[in-house]
mmCIF file with all atom_site columns, C-alpha atoms in Angstrom:
data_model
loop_
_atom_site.group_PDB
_atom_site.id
_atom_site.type_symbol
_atom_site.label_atom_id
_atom_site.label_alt_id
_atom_site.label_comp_id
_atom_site.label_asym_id
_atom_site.label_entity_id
_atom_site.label_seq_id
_atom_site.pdbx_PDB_ins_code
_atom_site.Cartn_x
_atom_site.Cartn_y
_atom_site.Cartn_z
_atom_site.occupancy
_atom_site.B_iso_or_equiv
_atom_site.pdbx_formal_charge
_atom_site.auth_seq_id
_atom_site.auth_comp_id
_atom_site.auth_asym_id
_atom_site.auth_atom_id
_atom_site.pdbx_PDB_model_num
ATOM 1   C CA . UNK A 1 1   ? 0.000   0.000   0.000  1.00 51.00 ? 1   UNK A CA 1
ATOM 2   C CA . UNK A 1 2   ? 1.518   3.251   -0.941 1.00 51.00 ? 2   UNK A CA 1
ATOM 3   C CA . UNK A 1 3   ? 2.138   6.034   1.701  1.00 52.00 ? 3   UNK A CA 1
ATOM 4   C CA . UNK A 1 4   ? -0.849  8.349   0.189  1.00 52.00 ? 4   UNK A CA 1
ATOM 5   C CA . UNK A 1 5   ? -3.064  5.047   0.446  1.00 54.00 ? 5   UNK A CA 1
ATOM 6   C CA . UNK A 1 6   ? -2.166  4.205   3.807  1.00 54.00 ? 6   UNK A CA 1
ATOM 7   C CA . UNK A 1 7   ? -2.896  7.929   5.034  1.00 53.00 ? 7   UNK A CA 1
ATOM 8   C CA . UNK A 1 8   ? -6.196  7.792   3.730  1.00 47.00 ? 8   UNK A CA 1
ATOM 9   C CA . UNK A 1 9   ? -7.472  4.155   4.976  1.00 55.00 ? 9   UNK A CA 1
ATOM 10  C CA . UNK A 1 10  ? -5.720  5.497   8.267  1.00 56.00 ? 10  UNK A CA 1
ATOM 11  C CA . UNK A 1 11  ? -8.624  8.803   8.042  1.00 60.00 ? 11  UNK A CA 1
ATOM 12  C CA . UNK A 1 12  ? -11.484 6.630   7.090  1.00 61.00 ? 12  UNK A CA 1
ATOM 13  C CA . UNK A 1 13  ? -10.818 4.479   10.063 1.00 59.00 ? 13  UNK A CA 1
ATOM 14  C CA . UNK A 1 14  ? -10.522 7.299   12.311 1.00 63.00 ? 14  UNK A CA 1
ATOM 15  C CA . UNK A 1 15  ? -13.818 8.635   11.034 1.00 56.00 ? 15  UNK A CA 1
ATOM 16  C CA . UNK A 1 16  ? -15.613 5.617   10.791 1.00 60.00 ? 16  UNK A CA 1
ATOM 17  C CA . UNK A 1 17  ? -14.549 4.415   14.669 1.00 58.00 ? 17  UNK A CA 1
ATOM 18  C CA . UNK A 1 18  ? -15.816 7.988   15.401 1.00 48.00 ? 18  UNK A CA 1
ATOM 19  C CA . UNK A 1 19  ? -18.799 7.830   13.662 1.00 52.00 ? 19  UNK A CA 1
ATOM 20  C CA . UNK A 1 20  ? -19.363 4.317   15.127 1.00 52.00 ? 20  UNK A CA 1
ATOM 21  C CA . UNK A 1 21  ? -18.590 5.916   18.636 1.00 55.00 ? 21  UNK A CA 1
ATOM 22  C CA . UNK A 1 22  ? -21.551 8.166   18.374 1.00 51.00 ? 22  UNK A CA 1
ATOM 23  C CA . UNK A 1 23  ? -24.180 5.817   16.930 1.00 49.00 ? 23  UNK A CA 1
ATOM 24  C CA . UNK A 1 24  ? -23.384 2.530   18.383 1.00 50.00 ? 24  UNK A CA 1
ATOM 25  C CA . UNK A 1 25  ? -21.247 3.520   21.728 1.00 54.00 ? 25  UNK A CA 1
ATOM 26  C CA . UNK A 1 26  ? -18.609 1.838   22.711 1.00 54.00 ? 26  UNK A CA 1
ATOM 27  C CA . UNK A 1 27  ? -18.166 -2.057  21.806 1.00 51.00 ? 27  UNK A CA 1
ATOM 28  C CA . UNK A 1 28  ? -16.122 -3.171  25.162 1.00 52.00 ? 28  UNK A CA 1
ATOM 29  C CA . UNK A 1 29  ? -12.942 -2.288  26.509 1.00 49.00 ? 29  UNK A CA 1
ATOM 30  C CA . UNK A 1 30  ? -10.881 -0.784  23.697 1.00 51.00 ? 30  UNK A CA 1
ATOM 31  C CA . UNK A 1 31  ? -13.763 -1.644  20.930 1.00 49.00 ? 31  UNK A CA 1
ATOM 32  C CA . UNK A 1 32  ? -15.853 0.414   18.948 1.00 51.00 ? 32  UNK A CA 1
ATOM 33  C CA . UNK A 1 33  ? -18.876 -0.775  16.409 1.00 51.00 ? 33  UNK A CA 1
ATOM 34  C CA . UNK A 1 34  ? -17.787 0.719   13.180 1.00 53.00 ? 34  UNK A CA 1
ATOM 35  C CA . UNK A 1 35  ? -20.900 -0.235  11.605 1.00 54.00 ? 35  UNK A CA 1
ATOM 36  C CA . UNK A 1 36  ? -23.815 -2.188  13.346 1.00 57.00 ? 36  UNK A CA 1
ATOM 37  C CA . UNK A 1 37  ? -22.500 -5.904  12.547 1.00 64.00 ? 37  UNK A CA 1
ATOM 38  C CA . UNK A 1 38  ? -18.409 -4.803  13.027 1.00 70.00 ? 38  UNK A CA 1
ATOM 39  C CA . UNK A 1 39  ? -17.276 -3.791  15.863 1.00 77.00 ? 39  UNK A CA 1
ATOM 40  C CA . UNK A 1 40  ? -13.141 -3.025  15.390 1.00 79.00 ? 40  UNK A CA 1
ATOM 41  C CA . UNK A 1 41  ? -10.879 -2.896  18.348 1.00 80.00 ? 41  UNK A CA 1
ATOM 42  C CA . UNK A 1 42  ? -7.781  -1.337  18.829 1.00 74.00 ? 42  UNK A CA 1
ATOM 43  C CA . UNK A 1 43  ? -5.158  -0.494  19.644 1.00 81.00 ? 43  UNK A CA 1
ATOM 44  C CA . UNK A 1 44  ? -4.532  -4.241  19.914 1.00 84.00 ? 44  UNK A CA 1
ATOM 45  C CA . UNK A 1 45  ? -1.431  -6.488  20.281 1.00 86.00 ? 45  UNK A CA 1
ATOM 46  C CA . UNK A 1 46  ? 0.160   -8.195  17.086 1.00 90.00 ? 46  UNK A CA 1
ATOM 47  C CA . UNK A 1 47  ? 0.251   -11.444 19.093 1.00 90.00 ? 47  UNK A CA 1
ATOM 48  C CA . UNK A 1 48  ? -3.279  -11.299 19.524 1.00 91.00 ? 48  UNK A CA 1
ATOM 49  C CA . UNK A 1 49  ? -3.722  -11.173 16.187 1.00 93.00 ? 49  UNK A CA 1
ATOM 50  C CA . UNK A 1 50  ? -1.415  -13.921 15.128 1.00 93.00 ? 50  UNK A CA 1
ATOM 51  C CA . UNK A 1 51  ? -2.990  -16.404 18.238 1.00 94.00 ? 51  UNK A CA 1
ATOM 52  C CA . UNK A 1 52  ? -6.538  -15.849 16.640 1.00 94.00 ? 52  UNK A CA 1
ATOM 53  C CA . UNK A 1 53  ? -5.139  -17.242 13.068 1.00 94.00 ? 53  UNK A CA 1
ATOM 54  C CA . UNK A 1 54  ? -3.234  -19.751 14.513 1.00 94.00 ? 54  UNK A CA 1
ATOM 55  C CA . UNK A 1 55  ? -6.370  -20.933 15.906 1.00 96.00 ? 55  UNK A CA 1
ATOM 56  C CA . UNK A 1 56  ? -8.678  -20.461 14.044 1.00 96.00 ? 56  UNK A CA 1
ATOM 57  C CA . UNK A 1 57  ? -6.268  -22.591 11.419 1.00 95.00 ? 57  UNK A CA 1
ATOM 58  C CA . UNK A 1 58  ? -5.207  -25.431 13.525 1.00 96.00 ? 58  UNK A CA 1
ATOM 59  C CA . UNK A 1 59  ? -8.511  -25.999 15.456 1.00 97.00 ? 59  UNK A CA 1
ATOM 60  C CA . UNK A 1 60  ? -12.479 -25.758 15.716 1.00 97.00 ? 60  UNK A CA 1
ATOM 61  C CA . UNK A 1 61  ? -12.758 -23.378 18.475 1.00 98.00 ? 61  UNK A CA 1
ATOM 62  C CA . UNK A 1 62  ? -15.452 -20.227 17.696 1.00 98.00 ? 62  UNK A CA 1
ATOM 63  C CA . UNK A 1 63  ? -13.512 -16.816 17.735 1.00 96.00 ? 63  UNK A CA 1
ATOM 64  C CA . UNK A 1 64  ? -14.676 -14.044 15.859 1.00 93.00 ? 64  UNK A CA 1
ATOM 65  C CA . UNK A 1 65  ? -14.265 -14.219 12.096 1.00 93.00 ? 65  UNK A CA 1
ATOM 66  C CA . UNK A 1 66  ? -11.443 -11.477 10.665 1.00 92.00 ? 66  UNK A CA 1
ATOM 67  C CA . UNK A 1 67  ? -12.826 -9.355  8.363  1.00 88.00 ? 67  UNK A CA 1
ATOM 68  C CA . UNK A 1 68  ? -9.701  -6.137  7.909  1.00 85.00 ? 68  UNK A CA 1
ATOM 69  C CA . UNK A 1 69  ? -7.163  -5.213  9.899  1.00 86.00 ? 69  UNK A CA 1
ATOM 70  C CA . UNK A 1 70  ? -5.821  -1.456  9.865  1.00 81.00 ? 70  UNK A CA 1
ATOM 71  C CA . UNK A 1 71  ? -2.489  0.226   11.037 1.00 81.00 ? 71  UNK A CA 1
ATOM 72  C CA . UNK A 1 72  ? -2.798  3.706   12.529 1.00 74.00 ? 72  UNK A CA 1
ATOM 73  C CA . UNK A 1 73  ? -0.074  5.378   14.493 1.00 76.00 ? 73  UNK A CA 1
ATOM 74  C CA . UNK A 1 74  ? 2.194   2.268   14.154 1.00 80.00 ? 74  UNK A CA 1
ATOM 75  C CA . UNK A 1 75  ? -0.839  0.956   16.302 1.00 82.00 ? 75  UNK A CA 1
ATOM 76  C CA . UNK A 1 76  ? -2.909  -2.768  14.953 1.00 86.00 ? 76  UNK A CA 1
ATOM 77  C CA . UNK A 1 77  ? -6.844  -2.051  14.782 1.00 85.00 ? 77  UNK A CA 1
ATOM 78  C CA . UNK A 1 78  ? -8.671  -5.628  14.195 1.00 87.00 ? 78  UNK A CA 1
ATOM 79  C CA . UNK A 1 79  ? -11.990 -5.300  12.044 1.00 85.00 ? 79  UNK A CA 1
ATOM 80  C CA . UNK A 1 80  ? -14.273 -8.404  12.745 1.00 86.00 ? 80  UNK A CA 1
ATOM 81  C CA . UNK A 1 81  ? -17.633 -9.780  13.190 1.00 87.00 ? 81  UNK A CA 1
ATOM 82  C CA . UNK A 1 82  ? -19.745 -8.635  15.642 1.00 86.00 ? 82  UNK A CA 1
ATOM 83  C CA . UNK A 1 83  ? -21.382 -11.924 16.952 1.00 89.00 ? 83  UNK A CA 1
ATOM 84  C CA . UNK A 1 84  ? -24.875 -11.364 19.215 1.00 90.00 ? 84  UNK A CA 1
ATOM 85  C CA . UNK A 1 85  ? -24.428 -12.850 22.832 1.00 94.00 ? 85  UNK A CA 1
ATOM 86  C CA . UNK A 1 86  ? -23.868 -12.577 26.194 1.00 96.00 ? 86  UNK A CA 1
ATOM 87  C CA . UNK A 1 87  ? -20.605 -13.366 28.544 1.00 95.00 ? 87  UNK A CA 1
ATOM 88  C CA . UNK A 1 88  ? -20.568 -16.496 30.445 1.00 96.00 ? 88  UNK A CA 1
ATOM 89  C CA . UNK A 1 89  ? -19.646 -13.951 33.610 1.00 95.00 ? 89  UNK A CA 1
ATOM 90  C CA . UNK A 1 90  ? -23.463 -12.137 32.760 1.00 95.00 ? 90  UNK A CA 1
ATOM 91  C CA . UNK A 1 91  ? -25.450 -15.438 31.807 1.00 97.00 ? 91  UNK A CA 1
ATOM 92  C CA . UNK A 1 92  ? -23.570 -17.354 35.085 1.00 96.00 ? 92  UNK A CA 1
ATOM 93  C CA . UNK A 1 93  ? -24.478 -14.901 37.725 1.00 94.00 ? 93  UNK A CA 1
ATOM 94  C CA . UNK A 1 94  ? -28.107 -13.446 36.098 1.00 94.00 ? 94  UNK A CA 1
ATOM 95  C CA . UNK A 1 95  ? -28.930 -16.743 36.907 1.00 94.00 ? 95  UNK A CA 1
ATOM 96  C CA . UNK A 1 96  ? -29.638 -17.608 33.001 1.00 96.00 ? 96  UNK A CA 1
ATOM 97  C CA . UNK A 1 97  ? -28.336 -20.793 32.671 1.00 96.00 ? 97  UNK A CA 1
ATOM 98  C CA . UNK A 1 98  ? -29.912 -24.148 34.172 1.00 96.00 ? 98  UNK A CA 1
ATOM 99  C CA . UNK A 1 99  ? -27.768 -26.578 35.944 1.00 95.00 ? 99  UNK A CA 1
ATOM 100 C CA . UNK A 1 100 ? -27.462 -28.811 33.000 1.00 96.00 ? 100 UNK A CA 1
ATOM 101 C CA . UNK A 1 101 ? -26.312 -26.074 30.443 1.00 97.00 ? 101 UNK A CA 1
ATOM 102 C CA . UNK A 1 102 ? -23.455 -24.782 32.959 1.00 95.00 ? 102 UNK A CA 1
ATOM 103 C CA . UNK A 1 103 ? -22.578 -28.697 33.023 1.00 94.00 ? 103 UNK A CA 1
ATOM 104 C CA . UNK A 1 104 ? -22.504 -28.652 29.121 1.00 96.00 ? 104 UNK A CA 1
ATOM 105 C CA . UNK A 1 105 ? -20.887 -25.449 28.514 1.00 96.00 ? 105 UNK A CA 1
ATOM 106 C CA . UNK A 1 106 ? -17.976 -26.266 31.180 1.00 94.00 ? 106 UNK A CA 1
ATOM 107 C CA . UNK A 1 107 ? -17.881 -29.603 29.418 1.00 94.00 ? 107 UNK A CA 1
ATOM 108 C CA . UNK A 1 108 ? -17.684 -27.779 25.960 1.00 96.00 ? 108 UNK A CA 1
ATOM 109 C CA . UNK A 1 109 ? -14.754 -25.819 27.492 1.00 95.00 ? 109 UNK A CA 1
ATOM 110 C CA . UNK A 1 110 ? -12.878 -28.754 28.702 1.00 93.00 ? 110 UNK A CA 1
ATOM 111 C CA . UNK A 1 111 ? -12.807 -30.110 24.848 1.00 96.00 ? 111 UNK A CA 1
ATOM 112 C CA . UNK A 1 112 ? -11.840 -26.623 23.205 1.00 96.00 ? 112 UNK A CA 1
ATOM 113 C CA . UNK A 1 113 ? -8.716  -26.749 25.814 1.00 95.00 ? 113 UNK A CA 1
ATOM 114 C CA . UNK A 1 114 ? -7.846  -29.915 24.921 1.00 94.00 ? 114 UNK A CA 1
ATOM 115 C CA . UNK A 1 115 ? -7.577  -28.670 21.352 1.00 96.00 ? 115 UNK A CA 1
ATOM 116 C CA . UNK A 1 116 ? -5.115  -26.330 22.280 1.00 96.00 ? 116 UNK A CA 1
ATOM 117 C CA . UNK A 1 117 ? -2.950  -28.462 24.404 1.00 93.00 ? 117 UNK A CA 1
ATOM 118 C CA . UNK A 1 118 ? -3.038  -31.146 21.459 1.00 93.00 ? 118 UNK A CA 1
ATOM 119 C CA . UNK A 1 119 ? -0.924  -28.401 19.091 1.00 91.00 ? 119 UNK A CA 1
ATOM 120 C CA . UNK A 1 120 ? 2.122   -28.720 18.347 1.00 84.00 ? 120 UNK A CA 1
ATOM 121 C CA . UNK A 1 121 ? 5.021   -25.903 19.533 1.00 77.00 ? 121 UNK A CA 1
ATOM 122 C CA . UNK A 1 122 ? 6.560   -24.818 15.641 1.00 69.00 ? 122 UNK A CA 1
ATOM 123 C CA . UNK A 1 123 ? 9.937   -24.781 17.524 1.00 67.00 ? 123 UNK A CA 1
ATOM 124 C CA . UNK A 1 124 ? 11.712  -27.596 19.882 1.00 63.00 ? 124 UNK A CA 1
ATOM 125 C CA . UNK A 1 125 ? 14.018  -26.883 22.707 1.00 59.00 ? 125 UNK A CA 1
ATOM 126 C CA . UNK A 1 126 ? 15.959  -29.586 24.608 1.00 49.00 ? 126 UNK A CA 1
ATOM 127 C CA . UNK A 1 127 ? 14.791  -29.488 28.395 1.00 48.00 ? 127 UNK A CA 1
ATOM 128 C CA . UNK A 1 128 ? 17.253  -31.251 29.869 1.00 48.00 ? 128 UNK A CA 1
ATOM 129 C CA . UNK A 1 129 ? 20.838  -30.923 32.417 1.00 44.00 ? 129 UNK A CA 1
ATOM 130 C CA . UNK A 1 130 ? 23.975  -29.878 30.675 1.00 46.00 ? 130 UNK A CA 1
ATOM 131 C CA . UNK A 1 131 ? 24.846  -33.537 30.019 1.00 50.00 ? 131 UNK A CA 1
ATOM 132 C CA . UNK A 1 132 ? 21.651  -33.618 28.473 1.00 52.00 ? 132 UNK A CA 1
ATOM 133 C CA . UNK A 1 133 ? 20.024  -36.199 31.523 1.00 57.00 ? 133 UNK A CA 1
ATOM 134 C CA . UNK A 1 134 ? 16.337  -36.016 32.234 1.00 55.00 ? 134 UNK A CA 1
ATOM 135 C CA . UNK A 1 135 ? 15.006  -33.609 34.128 1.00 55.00 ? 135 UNK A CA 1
ATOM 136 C CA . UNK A 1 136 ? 11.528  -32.491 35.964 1.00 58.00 ? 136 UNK A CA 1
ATOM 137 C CA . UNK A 1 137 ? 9.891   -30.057 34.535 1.00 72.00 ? 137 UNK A CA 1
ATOM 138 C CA . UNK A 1 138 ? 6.094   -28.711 32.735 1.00 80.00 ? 138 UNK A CA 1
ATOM 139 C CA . UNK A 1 139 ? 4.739   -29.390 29.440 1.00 84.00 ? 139 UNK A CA 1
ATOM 140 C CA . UNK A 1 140 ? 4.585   -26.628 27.071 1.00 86.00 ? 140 UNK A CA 1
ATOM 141 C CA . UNK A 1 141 ? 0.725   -26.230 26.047 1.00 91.00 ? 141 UNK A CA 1
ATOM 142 C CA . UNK A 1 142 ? -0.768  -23.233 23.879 1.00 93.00 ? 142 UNK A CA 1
ATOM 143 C CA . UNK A 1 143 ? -2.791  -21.772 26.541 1.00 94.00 ? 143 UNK A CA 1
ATOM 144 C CA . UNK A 1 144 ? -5.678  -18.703 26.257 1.00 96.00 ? 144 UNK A CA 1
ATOM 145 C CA . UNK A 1 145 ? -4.019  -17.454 29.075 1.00 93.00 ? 145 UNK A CA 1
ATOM 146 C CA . UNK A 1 146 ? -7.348  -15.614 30.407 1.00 92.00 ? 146 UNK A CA 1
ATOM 147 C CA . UNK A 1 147 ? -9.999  -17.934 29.695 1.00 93.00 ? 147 UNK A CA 1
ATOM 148 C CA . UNK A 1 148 ? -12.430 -16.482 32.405 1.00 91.00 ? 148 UNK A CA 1
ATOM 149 C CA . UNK A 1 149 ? -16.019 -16.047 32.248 1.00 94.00 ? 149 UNK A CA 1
ATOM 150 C CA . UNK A 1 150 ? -16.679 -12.402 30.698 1.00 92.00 ? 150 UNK A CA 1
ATOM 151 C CA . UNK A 1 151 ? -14.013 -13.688 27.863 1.00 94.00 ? 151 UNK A CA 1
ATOM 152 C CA . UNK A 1 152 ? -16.424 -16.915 27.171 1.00 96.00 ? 152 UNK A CA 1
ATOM 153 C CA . UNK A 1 153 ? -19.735 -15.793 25.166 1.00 97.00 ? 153 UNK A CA 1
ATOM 154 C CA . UNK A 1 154 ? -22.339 -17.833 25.059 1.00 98.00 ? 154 UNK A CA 1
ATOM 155 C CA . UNK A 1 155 ? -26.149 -17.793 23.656 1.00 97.00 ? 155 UNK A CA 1
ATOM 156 C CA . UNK A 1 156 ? -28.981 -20.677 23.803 1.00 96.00 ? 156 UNK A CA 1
ATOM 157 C CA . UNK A 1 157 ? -26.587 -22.496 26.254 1.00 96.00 ? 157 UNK A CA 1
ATOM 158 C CA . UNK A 1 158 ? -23.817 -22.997 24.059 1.00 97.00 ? 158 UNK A CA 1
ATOM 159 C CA . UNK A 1 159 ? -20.253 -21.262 23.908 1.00 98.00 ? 159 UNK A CA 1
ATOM 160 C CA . UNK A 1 160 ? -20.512 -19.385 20.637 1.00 97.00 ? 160 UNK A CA 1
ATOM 161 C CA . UNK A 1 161 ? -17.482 -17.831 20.727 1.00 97.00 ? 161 UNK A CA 1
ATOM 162 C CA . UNK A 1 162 ? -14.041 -17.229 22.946 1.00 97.00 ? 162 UNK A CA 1
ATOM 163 C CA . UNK A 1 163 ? -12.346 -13.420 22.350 1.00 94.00 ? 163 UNK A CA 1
ATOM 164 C CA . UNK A 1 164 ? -9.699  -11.876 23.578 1.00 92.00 ? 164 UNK A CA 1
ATOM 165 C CA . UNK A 1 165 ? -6.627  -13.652 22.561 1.00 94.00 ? 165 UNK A CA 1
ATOM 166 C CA . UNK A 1 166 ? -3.813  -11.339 23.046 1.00 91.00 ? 166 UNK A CA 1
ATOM 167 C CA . UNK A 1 167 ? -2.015  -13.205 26.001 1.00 92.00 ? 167 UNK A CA 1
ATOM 168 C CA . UNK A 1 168 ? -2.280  -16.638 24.528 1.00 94.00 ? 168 UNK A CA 1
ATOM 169 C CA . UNK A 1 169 ? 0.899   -18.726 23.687 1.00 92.00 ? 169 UNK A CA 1
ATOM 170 C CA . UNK A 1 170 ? 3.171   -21.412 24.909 1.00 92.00 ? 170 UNK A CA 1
ATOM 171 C CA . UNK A 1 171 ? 3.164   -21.810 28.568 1.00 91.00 ? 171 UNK A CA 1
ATOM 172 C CA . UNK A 1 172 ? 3.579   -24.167 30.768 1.00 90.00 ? 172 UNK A CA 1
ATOM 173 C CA . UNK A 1 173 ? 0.509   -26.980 30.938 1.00 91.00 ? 173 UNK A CA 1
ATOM 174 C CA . UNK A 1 174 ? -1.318  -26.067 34.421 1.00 92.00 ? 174 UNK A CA 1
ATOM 175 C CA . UNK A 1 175 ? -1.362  -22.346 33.241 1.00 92.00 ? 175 UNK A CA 1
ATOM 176 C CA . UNK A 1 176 ? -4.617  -22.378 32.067 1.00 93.00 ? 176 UNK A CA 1
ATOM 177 C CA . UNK A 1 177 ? -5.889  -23.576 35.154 1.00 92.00 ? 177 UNK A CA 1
ATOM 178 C CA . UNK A 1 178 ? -4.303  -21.296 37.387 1.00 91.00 ? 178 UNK A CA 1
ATOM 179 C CA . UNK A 1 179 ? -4.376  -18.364 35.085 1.00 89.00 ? 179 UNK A CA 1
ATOM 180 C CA . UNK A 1 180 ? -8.734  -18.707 35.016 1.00 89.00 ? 180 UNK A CA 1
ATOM 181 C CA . UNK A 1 181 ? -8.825  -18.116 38.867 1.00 85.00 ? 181 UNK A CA 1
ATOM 182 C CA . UNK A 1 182 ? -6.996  -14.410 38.821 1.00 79.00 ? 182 UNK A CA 1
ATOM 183 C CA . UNK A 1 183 ? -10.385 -12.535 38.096 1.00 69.00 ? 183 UNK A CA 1
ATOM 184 C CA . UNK A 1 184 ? -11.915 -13.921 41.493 1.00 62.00 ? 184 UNK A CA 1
ATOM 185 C CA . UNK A 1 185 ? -15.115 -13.392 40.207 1.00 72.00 ? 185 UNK A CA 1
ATOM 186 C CA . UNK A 1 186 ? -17.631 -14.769 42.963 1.00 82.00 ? 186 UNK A CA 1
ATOM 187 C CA . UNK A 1 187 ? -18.947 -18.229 41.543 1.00 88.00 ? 187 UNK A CA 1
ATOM 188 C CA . UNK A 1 188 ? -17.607 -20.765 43.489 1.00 88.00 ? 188 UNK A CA 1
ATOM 189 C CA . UNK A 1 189 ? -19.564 -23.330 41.331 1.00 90.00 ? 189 UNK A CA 1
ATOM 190 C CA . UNK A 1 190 ? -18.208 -22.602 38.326 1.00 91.00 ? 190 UNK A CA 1
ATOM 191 C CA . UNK A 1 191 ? -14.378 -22.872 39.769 1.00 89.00 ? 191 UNK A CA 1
ATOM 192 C CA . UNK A 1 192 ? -16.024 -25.971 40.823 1.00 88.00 ? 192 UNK A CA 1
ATOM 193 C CA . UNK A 1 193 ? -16.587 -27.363 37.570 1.00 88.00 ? 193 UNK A CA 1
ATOM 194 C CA . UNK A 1 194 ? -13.919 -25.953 36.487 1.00 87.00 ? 194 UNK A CA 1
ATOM 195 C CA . UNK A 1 195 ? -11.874 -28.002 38.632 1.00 86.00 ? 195 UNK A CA 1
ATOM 196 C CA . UNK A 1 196 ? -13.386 -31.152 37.790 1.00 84.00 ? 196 UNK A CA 1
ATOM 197 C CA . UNK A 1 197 ? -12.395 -30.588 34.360 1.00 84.00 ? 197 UNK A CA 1
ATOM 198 C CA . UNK A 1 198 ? -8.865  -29.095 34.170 1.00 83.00 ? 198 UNK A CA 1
ATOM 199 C CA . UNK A 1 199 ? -7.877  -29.902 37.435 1.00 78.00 ? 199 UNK A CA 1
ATOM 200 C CA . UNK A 1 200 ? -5.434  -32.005 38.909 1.00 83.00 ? 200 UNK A CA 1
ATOM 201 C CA . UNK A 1 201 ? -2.648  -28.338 39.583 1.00 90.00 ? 201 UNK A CA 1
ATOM 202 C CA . UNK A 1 202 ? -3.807  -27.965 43.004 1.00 89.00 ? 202 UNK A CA 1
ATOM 203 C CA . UNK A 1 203 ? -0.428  -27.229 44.495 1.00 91.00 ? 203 UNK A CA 1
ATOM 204 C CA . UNK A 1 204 ? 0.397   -25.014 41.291 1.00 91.00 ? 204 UNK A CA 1
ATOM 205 C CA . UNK A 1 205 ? -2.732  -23.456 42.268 1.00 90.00 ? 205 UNK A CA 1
ATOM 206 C CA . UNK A 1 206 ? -1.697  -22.765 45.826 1.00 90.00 ? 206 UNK A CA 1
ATOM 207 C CA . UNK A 1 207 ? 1.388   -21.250 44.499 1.00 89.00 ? 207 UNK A CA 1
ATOM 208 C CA . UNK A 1 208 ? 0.044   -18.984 42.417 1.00 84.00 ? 208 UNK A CA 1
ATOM 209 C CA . UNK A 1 209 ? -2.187  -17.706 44.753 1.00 84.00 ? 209 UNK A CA 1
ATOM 210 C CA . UNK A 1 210 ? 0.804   -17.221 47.379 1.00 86.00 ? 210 UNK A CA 1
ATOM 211 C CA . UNK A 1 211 ? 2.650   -15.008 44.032 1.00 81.00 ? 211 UNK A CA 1
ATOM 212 C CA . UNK A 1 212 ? -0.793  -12.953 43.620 1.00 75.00 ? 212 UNK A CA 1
ATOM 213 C CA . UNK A 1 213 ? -1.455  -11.941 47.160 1.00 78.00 ? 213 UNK A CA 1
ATOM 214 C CA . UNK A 1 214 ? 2.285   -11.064 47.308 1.00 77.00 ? 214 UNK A CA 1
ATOM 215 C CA . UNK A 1 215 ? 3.681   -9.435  43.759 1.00 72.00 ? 215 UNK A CA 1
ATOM 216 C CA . UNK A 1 216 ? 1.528   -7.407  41.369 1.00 63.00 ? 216 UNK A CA 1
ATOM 217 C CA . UNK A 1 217 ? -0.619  -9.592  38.930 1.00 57.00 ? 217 UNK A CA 1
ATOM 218 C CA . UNK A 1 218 ? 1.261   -9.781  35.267 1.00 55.00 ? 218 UNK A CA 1
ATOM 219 C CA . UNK A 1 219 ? -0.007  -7.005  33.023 1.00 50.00 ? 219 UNK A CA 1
ATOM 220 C CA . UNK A 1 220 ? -0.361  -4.486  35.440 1.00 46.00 ? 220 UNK A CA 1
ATOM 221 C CA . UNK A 1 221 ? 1.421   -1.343  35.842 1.00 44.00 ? 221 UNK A CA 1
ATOM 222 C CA . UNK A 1 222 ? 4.098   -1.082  38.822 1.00 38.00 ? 222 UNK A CA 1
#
């Protein structure tokens, strides 16, 4: 795209996320609907971006479909579907959901997180001593890294769709796990289930907790 090309895509986008601003209001933290059925958020985090392909390639999990993305003050703005539904966090605590579809949708969960700990890292390291002996340590798994409820939409009982990708990547395996409990959102049933399901990291767990009562949570401003 030529300089005079990228200046004026760069406008339009300003105008429309304006325009989209006034009609629409805001579309979630750092989102705006440019039109009624695409919301674009920005500025967002190349990794994000390259997480959601990856994916949405090697996997069947629902994200939202990429429709454009736009660079604007060296800064990513990701143009995609706008998909009608509710956060787990809202349907969960507005008392939405009957017994049997938190059971479902927890067990949907547990099978999209298996697909991601079934893929493959693209690059191998040796984990190992010097002398290249066995050693204890975690499994790398590509990990949401924030799957908590108000990232988790769901509609008619079903998950229809997991956002909010920018911290995903290789980490080690219980992650996931312990990474879901940060928010401390009150709904000790659905930590419950969630236990039951990617469990089995309860001293990990305990650790973590220790780390977040003590240091400042990752991500956050010293």
């Amino acid at each position: 795209m030529s300089a005079r090309s990228h200046s004026i895509t760069a406008s339009l986008l300003q105008i429309r996320l304006w325009l989209g601003g006034k009609i629409f209001g805001p579309g979630g933290p750092r989102g705006t609907k440019a039109t009624r059925r695409t919301p674009t958020k920005g500025p967002c985090e190349p990794t994000g971006l390259a997480a959601m392909n990856y994916v949405a390639k090697h996997t069947s999990i629902p994200i939202p479909n990429i429709i454009k993305t736009y660079k604007h003050h060296d800064a990513l703005y990701i143009e995609m579907e706008y998909i009608s539904a509710t956060s787990l966090e809202k349907a969960w605590l507005g008392g939405h959901l009957s017994q049997a579809e938190k059971e479902d949708i927890v067990t949907e969960l547990a099978s999209y997180v298996s697909q991601l700990r079934g893929l493959n890292p693209p690059h191998r390291e040796i984990v190992g001593s010097a002398d290249c002996n066995a050693c204890l340590d975690y499994r790398s798994r590509f990990t949401h890294a924030d799957l908590c409820p108000r990232n988790i939409l769901v509609r008619d009982g079903k998950v229809c769709a997991i956002i909010d990708w920018e911290f995903a990547g290789w980490y080690p395996e219980y992650w996931e796990y312990t990474k879901a409990h940060y928010g401390q959102i009150k709904m000790p049933d659905w930590y419950a289930q969630l236990g039951s399901v990617m469990g089995g990291y309860g001293d990990e767990l305990n650790a973590e907790r220790v780390l977040m009562n003590r240091c400042d949570l990752p991500g956050m401003p010293l």
